[in-house]
Coordinates of C-alpha atoms and ligand atoms in Angstrom, one line a residue:
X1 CA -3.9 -36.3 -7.0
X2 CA -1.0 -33.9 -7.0
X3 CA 2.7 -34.7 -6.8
X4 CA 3.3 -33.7 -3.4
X5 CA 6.9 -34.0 -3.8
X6 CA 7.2 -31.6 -6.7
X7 CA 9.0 -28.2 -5.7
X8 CA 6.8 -25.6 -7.4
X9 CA 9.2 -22.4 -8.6
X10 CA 7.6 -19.0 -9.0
X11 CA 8.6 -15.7 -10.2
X12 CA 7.5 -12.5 -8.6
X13 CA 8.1 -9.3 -10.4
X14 CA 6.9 -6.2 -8.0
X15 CA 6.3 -2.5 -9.8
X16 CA 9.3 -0.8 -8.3
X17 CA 7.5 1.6 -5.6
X18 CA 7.8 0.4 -2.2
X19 CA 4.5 0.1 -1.2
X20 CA 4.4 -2.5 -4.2
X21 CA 7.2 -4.0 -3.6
X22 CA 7.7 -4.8 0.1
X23 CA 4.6 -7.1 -0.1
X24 CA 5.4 -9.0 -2.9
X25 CA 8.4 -9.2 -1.4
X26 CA 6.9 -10.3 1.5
X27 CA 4.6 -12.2 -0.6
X28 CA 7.6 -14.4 -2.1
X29 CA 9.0 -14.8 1.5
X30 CA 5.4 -16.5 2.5
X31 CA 5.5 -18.8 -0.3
X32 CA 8.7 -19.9 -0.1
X33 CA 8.1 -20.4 3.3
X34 CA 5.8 -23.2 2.3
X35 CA 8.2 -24.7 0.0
X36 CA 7.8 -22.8 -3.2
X37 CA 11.0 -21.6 -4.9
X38 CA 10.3 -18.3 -5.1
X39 CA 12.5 -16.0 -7.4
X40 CA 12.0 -12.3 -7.0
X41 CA 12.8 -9.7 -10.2
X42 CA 14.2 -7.1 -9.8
X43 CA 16.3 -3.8 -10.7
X44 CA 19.9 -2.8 -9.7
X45 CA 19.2 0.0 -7.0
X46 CA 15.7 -1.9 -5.6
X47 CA 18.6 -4.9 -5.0
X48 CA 19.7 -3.9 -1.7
X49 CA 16.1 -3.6 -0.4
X50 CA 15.1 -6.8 -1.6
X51 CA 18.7 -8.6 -0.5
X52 CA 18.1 -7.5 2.8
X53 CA 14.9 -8.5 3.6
X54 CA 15.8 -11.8 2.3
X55 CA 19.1 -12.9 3.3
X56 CA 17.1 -15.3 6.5
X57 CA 15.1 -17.0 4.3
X58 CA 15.4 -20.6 2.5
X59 CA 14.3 -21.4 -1.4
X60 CA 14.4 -18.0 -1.9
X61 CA 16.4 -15.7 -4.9
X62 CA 16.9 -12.5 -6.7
X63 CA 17.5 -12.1 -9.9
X64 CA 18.5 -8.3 -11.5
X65 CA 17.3 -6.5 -14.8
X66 CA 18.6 -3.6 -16.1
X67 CA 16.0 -0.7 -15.5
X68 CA 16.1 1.8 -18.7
X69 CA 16.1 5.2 -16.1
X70 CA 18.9 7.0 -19.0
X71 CA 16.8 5.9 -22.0
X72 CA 13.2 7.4 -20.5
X73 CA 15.3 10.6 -19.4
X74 CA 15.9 9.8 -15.8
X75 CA 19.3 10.3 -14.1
X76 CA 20.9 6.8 -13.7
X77 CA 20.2 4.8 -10.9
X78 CA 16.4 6.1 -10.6
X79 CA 14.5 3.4 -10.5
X80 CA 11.8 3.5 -7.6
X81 CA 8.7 5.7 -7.2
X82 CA 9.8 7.3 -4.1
X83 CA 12.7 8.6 -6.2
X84 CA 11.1 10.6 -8.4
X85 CA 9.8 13.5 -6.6
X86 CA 7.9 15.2 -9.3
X87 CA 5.1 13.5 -11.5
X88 CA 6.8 14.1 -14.7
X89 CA 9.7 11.8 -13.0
X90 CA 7.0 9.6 -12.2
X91 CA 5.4 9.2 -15.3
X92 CA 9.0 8.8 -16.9
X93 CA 9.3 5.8 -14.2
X94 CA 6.0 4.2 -15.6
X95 CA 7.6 4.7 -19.4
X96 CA 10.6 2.8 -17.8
X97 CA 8.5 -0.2 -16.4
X98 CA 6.6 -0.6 -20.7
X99 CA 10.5 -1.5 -21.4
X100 CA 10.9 -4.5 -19.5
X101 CA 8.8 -7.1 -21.3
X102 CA 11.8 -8.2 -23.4
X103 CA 13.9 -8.8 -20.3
X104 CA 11.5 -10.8 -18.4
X105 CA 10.4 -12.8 -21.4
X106 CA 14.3 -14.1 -21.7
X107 CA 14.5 -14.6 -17.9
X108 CA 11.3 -16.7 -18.0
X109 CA 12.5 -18.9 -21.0
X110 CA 15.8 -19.7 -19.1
X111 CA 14.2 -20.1 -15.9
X112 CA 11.1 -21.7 -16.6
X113 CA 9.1 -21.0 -13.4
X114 CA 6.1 -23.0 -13.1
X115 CA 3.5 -19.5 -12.2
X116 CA 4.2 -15.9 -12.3
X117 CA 2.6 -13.2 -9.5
X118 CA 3.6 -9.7 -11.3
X119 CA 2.5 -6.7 -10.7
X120 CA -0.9 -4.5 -12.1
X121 CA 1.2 -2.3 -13.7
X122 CA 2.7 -5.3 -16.1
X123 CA -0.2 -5.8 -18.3
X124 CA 2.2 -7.9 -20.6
X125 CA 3.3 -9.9 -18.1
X126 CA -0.2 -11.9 -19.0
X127 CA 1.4 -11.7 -22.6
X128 CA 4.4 -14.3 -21.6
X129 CA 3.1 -16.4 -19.3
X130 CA 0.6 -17.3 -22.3
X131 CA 3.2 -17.8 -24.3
X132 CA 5.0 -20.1 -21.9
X133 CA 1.9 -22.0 -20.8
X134 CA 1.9 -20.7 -16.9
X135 CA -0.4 -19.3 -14.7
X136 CA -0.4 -15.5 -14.4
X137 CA -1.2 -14.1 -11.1
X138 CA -1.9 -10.0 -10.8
X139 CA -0.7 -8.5 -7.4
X140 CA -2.7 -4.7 -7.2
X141 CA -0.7 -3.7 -3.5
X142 CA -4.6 -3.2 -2.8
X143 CA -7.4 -4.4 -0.8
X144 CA -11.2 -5.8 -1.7
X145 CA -12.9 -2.6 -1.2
X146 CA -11.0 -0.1 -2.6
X147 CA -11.0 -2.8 -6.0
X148 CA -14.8 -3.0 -5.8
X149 CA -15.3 0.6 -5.2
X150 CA -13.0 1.0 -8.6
X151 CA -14.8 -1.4 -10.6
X152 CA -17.9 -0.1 -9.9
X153 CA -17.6 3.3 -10.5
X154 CA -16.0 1.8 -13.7
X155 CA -19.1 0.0 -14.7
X156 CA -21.6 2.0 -13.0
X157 CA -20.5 5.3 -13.6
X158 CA -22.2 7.3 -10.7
X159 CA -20.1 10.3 -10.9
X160 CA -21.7 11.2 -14.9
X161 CA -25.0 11.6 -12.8
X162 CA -24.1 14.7 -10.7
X163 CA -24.2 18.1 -11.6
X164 CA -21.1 19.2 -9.5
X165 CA -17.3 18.2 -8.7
X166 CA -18.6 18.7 -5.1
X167 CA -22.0 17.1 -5.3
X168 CA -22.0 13.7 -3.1
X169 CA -23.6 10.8 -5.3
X170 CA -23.3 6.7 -3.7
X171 CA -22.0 3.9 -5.1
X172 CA -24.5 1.4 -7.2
X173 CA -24.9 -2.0 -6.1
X174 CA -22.9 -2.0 -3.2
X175 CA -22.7 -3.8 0.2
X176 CA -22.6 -0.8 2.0
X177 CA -23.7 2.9 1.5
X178 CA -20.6 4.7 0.2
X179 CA -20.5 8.2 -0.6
X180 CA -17.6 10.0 -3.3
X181 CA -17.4 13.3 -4.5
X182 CA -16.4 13.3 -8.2
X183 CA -13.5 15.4 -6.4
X184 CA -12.6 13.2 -4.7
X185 CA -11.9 9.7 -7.3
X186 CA -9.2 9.4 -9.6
X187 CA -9.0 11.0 -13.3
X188 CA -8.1 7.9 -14.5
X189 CA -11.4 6.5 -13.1
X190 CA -13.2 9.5 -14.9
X191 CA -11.3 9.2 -18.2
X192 CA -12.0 12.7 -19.0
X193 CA -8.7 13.2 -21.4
X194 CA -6.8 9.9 -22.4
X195 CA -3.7 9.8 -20.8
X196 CA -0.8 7.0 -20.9
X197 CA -2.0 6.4 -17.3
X198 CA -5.5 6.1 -18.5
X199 CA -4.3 3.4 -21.6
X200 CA -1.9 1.9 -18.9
X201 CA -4.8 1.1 -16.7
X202 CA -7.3 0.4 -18.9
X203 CA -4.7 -2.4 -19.9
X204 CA -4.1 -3.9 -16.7
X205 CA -7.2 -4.3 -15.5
X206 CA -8.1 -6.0 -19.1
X207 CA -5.3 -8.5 -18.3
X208 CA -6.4 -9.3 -14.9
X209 CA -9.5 -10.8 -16.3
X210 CA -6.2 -12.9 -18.7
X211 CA -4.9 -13.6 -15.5
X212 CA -5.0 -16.7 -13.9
X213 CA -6.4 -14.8 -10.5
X214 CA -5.6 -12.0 -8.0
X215 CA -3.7 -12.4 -4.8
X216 CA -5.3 -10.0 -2.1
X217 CA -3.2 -8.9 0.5
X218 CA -6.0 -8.3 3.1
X219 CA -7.7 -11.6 5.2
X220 CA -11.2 -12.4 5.2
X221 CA -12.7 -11.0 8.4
X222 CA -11.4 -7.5 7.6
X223 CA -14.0 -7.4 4.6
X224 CA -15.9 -10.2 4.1
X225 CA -18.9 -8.6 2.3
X226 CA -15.8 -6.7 -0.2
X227 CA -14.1 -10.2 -0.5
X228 CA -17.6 -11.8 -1.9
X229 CA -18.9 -9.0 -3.9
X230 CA -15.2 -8.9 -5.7
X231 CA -15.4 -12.9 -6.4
X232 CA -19.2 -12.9 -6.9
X233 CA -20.3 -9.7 -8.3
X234 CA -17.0 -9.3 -10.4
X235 CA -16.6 -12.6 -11.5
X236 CA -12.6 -12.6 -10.3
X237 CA -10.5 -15.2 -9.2
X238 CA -8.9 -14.4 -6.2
X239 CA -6.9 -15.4 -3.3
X240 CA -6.4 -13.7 0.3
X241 CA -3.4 -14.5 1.9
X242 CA -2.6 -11.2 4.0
X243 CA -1.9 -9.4 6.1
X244 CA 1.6 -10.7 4.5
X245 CA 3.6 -7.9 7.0
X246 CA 2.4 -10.1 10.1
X247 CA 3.7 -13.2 8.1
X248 CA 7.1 -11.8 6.6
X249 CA 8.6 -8.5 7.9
X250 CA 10.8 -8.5 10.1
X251 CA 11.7 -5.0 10.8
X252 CA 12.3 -5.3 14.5
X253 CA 15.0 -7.3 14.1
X254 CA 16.9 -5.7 11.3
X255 CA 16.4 -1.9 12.4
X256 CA 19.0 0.1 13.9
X257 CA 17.7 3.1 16.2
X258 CA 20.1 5.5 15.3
X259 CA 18.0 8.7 16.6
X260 CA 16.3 7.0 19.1
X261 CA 13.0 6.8 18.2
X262 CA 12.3 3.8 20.0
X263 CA 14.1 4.5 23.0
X264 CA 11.8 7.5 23.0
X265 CA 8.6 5.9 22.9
X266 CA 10.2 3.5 25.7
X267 CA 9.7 6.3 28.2
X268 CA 6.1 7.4 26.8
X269 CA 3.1 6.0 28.7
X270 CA 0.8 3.2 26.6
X271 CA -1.6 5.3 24.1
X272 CA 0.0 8.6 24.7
X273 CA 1.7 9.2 21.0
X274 CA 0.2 9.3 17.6
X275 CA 2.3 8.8 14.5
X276 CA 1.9 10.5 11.8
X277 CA 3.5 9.3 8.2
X278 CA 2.3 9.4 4.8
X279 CA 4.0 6.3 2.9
X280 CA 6.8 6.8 0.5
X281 CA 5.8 9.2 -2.4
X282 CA 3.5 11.8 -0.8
X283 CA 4.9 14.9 -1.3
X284 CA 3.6 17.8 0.6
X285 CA 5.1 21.8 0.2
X286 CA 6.4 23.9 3.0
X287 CA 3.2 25.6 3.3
X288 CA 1.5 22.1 4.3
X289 CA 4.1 21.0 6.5
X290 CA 3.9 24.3 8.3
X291 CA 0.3 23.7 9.1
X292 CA 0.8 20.3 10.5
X293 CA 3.6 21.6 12.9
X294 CA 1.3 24.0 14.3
X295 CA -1.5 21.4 14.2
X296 CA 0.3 19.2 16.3
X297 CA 1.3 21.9 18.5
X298 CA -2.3 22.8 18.8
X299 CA -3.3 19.2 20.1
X300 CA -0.9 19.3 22.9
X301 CA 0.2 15.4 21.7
X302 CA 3.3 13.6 21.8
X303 CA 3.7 12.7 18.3
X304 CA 6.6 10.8 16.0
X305 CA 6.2 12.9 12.7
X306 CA 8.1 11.2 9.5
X307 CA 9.0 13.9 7.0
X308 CA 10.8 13.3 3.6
X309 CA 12.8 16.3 3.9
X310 CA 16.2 16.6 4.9
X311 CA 17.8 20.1 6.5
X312 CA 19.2 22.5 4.1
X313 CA 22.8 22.7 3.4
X314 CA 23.0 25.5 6.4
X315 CA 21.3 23.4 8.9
X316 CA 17.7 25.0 8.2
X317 CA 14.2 24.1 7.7
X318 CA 12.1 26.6 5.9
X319 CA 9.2 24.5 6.8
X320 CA 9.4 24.5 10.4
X321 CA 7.9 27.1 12.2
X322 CA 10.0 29.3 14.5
X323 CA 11.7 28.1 17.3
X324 CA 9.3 24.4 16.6
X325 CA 11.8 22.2 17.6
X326 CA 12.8 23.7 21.0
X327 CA 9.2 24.2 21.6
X328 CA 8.7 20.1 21.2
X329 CA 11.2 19.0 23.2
X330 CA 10.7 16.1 25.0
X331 CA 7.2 16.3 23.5
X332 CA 7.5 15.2 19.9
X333 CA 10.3 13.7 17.7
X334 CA 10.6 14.4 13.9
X335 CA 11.8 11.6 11.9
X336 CA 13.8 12.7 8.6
X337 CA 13.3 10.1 5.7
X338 CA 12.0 6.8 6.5
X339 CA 11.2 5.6 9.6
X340 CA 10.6 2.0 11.1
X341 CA 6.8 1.9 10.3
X342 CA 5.9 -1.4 11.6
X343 CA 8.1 -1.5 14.9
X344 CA 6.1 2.2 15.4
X345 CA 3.2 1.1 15.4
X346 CA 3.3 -2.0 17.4
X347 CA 5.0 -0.4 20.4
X348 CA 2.5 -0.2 23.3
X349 CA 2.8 3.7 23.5
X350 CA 1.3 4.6 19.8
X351 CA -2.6 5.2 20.6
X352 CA -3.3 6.9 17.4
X353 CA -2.0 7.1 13.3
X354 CA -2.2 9.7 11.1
X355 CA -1.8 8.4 7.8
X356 CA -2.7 9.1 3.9
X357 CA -4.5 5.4 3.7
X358 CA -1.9 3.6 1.7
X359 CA -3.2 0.1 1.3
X360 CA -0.2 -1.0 3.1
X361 CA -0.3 1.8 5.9
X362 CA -4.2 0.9 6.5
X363 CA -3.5 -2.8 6.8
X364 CA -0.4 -2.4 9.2
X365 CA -2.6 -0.3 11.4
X366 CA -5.0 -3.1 11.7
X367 CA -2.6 -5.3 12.0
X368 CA -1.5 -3.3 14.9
X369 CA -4.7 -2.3 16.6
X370 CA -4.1 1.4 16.1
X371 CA -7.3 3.9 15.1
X372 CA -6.5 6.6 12.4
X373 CA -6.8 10.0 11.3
X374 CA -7.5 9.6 7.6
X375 CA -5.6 12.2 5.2
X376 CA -6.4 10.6 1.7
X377 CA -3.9 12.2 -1.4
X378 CA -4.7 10.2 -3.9
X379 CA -4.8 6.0 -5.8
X380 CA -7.1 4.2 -4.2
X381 CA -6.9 6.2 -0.7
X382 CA -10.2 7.8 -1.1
X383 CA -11.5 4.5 -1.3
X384 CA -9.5 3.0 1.9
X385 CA -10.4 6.0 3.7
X386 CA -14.3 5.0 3.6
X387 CA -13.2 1.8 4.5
X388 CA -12.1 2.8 7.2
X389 CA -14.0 5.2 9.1
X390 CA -18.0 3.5 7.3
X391 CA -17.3 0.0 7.2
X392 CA -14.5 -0.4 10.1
X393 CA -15.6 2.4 12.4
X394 CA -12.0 2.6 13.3
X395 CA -10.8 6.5 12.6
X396 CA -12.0 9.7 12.1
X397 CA -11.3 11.9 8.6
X398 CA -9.2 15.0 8.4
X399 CA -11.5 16.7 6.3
X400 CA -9.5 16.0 2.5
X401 CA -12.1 16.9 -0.3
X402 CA -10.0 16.4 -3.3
X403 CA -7.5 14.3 -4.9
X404 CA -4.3 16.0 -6.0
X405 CA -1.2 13.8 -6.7
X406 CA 1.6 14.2 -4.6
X407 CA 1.0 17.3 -2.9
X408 CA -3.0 16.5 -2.1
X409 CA -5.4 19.0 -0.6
X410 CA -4.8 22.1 1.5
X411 CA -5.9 20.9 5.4
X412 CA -5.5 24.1 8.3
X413 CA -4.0 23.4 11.5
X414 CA -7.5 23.5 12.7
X415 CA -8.9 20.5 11.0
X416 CA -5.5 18.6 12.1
X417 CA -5.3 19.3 15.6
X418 CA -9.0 18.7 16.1
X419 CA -8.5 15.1 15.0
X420 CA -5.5 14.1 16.5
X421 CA -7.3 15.5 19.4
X422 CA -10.3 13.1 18.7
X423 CA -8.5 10.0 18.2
X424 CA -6.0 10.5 20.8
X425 CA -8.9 11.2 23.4
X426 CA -12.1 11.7 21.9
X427 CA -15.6 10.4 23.2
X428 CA -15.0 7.4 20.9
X429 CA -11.5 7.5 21.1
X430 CA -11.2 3.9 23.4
X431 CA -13.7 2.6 21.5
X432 CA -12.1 2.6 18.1
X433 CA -9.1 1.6 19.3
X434 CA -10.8 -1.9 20.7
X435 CA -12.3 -2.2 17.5
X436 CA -8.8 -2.3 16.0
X437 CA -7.3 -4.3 18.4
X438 CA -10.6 -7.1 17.6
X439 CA -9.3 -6.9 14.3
X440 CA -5.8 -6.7 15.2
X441 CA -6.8 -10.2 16.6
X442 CA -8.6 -11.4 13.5
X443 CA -5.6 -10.7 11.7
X444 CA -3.3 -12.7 13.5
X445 CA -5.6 -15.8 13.9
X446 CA -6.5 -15.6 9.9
X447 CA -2.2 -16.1 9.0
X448 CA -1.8 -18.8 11.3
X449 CA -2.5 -22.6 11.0
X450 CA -6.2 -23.1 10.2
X451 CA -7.2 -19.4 9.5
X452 CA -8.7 -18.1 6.6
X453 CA -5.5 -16.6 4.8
X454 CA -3.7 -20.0 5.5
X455 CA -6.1 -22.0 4.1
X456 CA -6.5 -19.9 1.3
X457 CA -2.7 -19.5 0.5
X458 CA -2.6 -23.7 1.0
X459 CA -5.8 -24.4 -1.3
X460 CA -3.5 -22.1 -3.8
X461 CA -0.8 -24.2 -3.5
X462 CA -2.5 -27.9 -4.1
X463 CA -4.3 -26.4 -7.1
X464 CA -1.1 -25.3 -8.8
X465 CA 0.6 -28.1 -7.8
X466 CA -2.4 -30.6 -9.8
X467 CA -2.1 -27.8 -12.8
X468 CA 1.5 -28.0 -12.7
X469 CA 1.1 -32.0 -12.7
X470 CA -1.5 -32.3 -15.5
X471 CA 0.3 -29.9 -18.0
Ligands
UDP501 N1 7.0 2.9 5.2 C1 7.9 2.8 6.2 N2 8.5 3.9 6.7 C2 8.2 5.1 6.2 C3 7.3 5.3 5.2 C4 6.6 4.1 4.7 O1 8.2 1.7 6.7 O2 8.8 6.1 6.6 C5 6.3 1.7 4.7 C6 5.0 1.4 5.3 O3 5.2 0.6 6.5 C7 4.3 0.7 4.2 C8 4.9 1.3 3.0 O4 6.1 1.8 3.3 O5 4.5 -0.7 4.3 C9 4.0 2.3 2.3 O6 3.0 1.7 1.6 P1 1.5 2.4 1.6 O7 0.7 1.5 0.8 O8 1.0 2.7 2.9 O9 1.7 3.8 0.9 P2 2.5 4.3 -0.5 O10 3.9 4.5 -0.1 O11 2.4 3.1 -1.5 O12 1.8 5.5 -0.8

């Protein structure tokens, strides 16, 4: 029997991007919400984030590292993803993140946690908990299908069989039928040309089979046959204990509506405006924001449009079209840097959500009931995006045929208009939005008492508890 009484104490240590690290710092909040001392890691200028999200909750802590940013080549203080606008930046931020070992091996022999949850991106993070005798736990910021579809087109190889980037070929022994181009999946998948990416990836998925297990942040009902064929077909370990942003966000509380977004969508009727975002380090040019102006204007929709631009010293935007903004008046409001994504698309008036399939985005849509537009760039996006309009039925696609980092694939005003059109008010429109909202409803029963991420996340607990007990 396990000690009941014992306080388990956990480390989490999330890649510093932000749709890594909001749910495992979500992910800490749950546990230490049933009673685990959770300690989150992390990095001088990712403090504030973390601090803030935290400062309600008991048995939790954050304890800082020292992120090399000067000794990779980065200006000091760079430290996130979604500060490093170009992919050399981004691949210096990676470099940054092979550093740390050290660090966190010194903070786990002072500390002595009883079980780690770190990131993919730590590979040696399976290294010290070995060394200190704990459970290692991996945390991909991904769901069951999009890490079946990878691991099979790892082991399968379906994309060697074609004769053409643009020739369709399925996925092997899969639940469903599931059709890629090879444009459209990862290099790193292909492993044309070795890359650190390539040996960085290779590596973590090696030490997830180290690992201890996987924590999923998805539930059950969402993919049941993805959750199975992951555990059954791929042998792993895992646990689902999501949607963690229904569990531990709390972004309607904290956020301040300085250019009155919300007041906005206060006055719009129920369903009338689609939201269009595209996470935290999607990068598009002019020319593509450009076309989604006139897109929108070509749909006749309200819309709240999040765009990671700010105005030029002068006041202007070169990628506006002319006279846009007194043209939307009243119709549309842009959102400059980061906007409340969660209290967005909650609010009764968002009927629709364009997004690039983050894992994160995906999962707070369902959470939410909303339908999509799927704009895949690039990760595992290609691979939520067929989740979500083959095996959900809950969007429609843009069009995207390849994956290009950062900037992804050219898409006309056309092709965007024509499917905000669609989900907005499209023959299937009102019936993909009630499929979301029964899933919206799955999602919520599966995090309370007695669902299936509850249980899950509480059969966790007793087992670590009796490991922690017996060793
Ligand atoms: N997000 C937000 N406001 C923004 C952009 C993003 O709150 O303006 C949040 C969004 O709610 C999600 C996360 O950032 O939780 C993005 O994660 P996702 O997996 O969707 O995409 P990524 O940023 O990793 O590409």
């Amino acid at each position: 029997m396990a000690d009941q009484t014992y306080q388990l104490h956990a480390f989490f240590f999330p890649f510093m991007a932000q749709g890594h690290m909001m749910p495992m710092i979500g992910m800490a909040k749950l546990f230490a919400s049933r009673g685990i001392r959770s300690t989150i890691i992390n990095t001088p200028s990712n403090a504030s984030l973390c601090e803030k999200s935290i400062r309600k909750s008991k048995n939790i802590e954050l304890l800082l590292i020292k992120f090399p940013a000067v000794e990779v080549g980065l200006p000091p203080g760079c430290e996130n993803l979604n500060q490093a606008p170009t992919l050399e930046m981004q691949g210096k931020i990676f470099k940054a993140t092979t550093l740390l070992e050290q660090q966190f091996d010194e903070l786990v022999s002072e500390h002595r946690p009883d079980f780690l949850v770190a990131d993919m991106f730590f590979p040696w993070a399976s290294d010290v908990a070995a060394k200190y005798g704990i459970p290692r736990f991996v945390f991909h910021g991904s769901g069951f299908f999009p890490l079946c579809a990878s691991l099979c087109l790892l082991r399968h190889q379906p994309h060697k069989q074609v004769s053409s980037d643009s020739e369709p070929f399925a996925l092997p022994d899969f639940p469903d039928e599931i059709k890629f181009t090879r444009n459209q999946i990862p290099s790193f998948i292909k492993q044309e040309v070795e890359t650190e990416f390539i040996k960085l990836y290779r590596a973590a998925k090696e030490s997830e089979r180290r690992s201890y297990g996987t924590l999923v942040n998805s539930f059950y009902e969402l993919e049941p046959n993805y959750a199975d064929h992951y555990r059954n077909v791929f042998g792993m370990r895992t646990w689902h204990i999501g949607p963690i942003s229904l569990v531990s966000r709390d972004d309607e509380e904290t956020y301040v509506d300085e250019h009155g977004v919300l007041n906005w969508l206060n006055s719009q009727r129920p369903n009338s405006v689609i939201y269009i975002c595209f996470g935290s380090v999607a990068n598009f040019d002019d020319a593509q924001l450009k076309e989604i102006a006139m897109g929108l204007e070509f749909s006749r929709q309200k819309f709240i449009w999040v765009v990671k631009r700010e105005k030029d010293v002068e006041g202007k935007e070169n990628w506006l079209p002319e006279g846009f903004e007194k043209r939307i008046e009243g119709k549309g409001v842009i959102v400059r840097g980061w906007a409340p994504q969660l209290v967005i698309l909650n609010h009764e008036a968002v009927g629709g959500f364009v997004t690039h399939c983050g894992w994160n985005s995906i999962l707070e849509a369902v959470g939410a009931g909303v339908s999509m537009v799927t704009w895949p760039i690039s990760a595992d996006q290609f691979y939520n995006e067929k989740l979500v309009i083959r095996v959900l039925k809950v969007g429609v696609p843009v069009g995207v045929q390849r994956y290009v980092q950062l900037v992804g694939d050219s898409i006309k005003k056309e092709a965007i208009g024509k499917a905000v059109k669609q989900i907005m008010n499209g023959e299937e429109a009102e019936e993909m939005r009630e499929r979301a909202r029964e899933f919206a409803q799955k999602a919520r029963i599966a995090v309370e008492l007695g669902g299936s991420s509850h249980n899950d996340l509480t059969s966790l607990i007793q087992e670590l508890k009796s490991h922690t007990c017996r060793s």
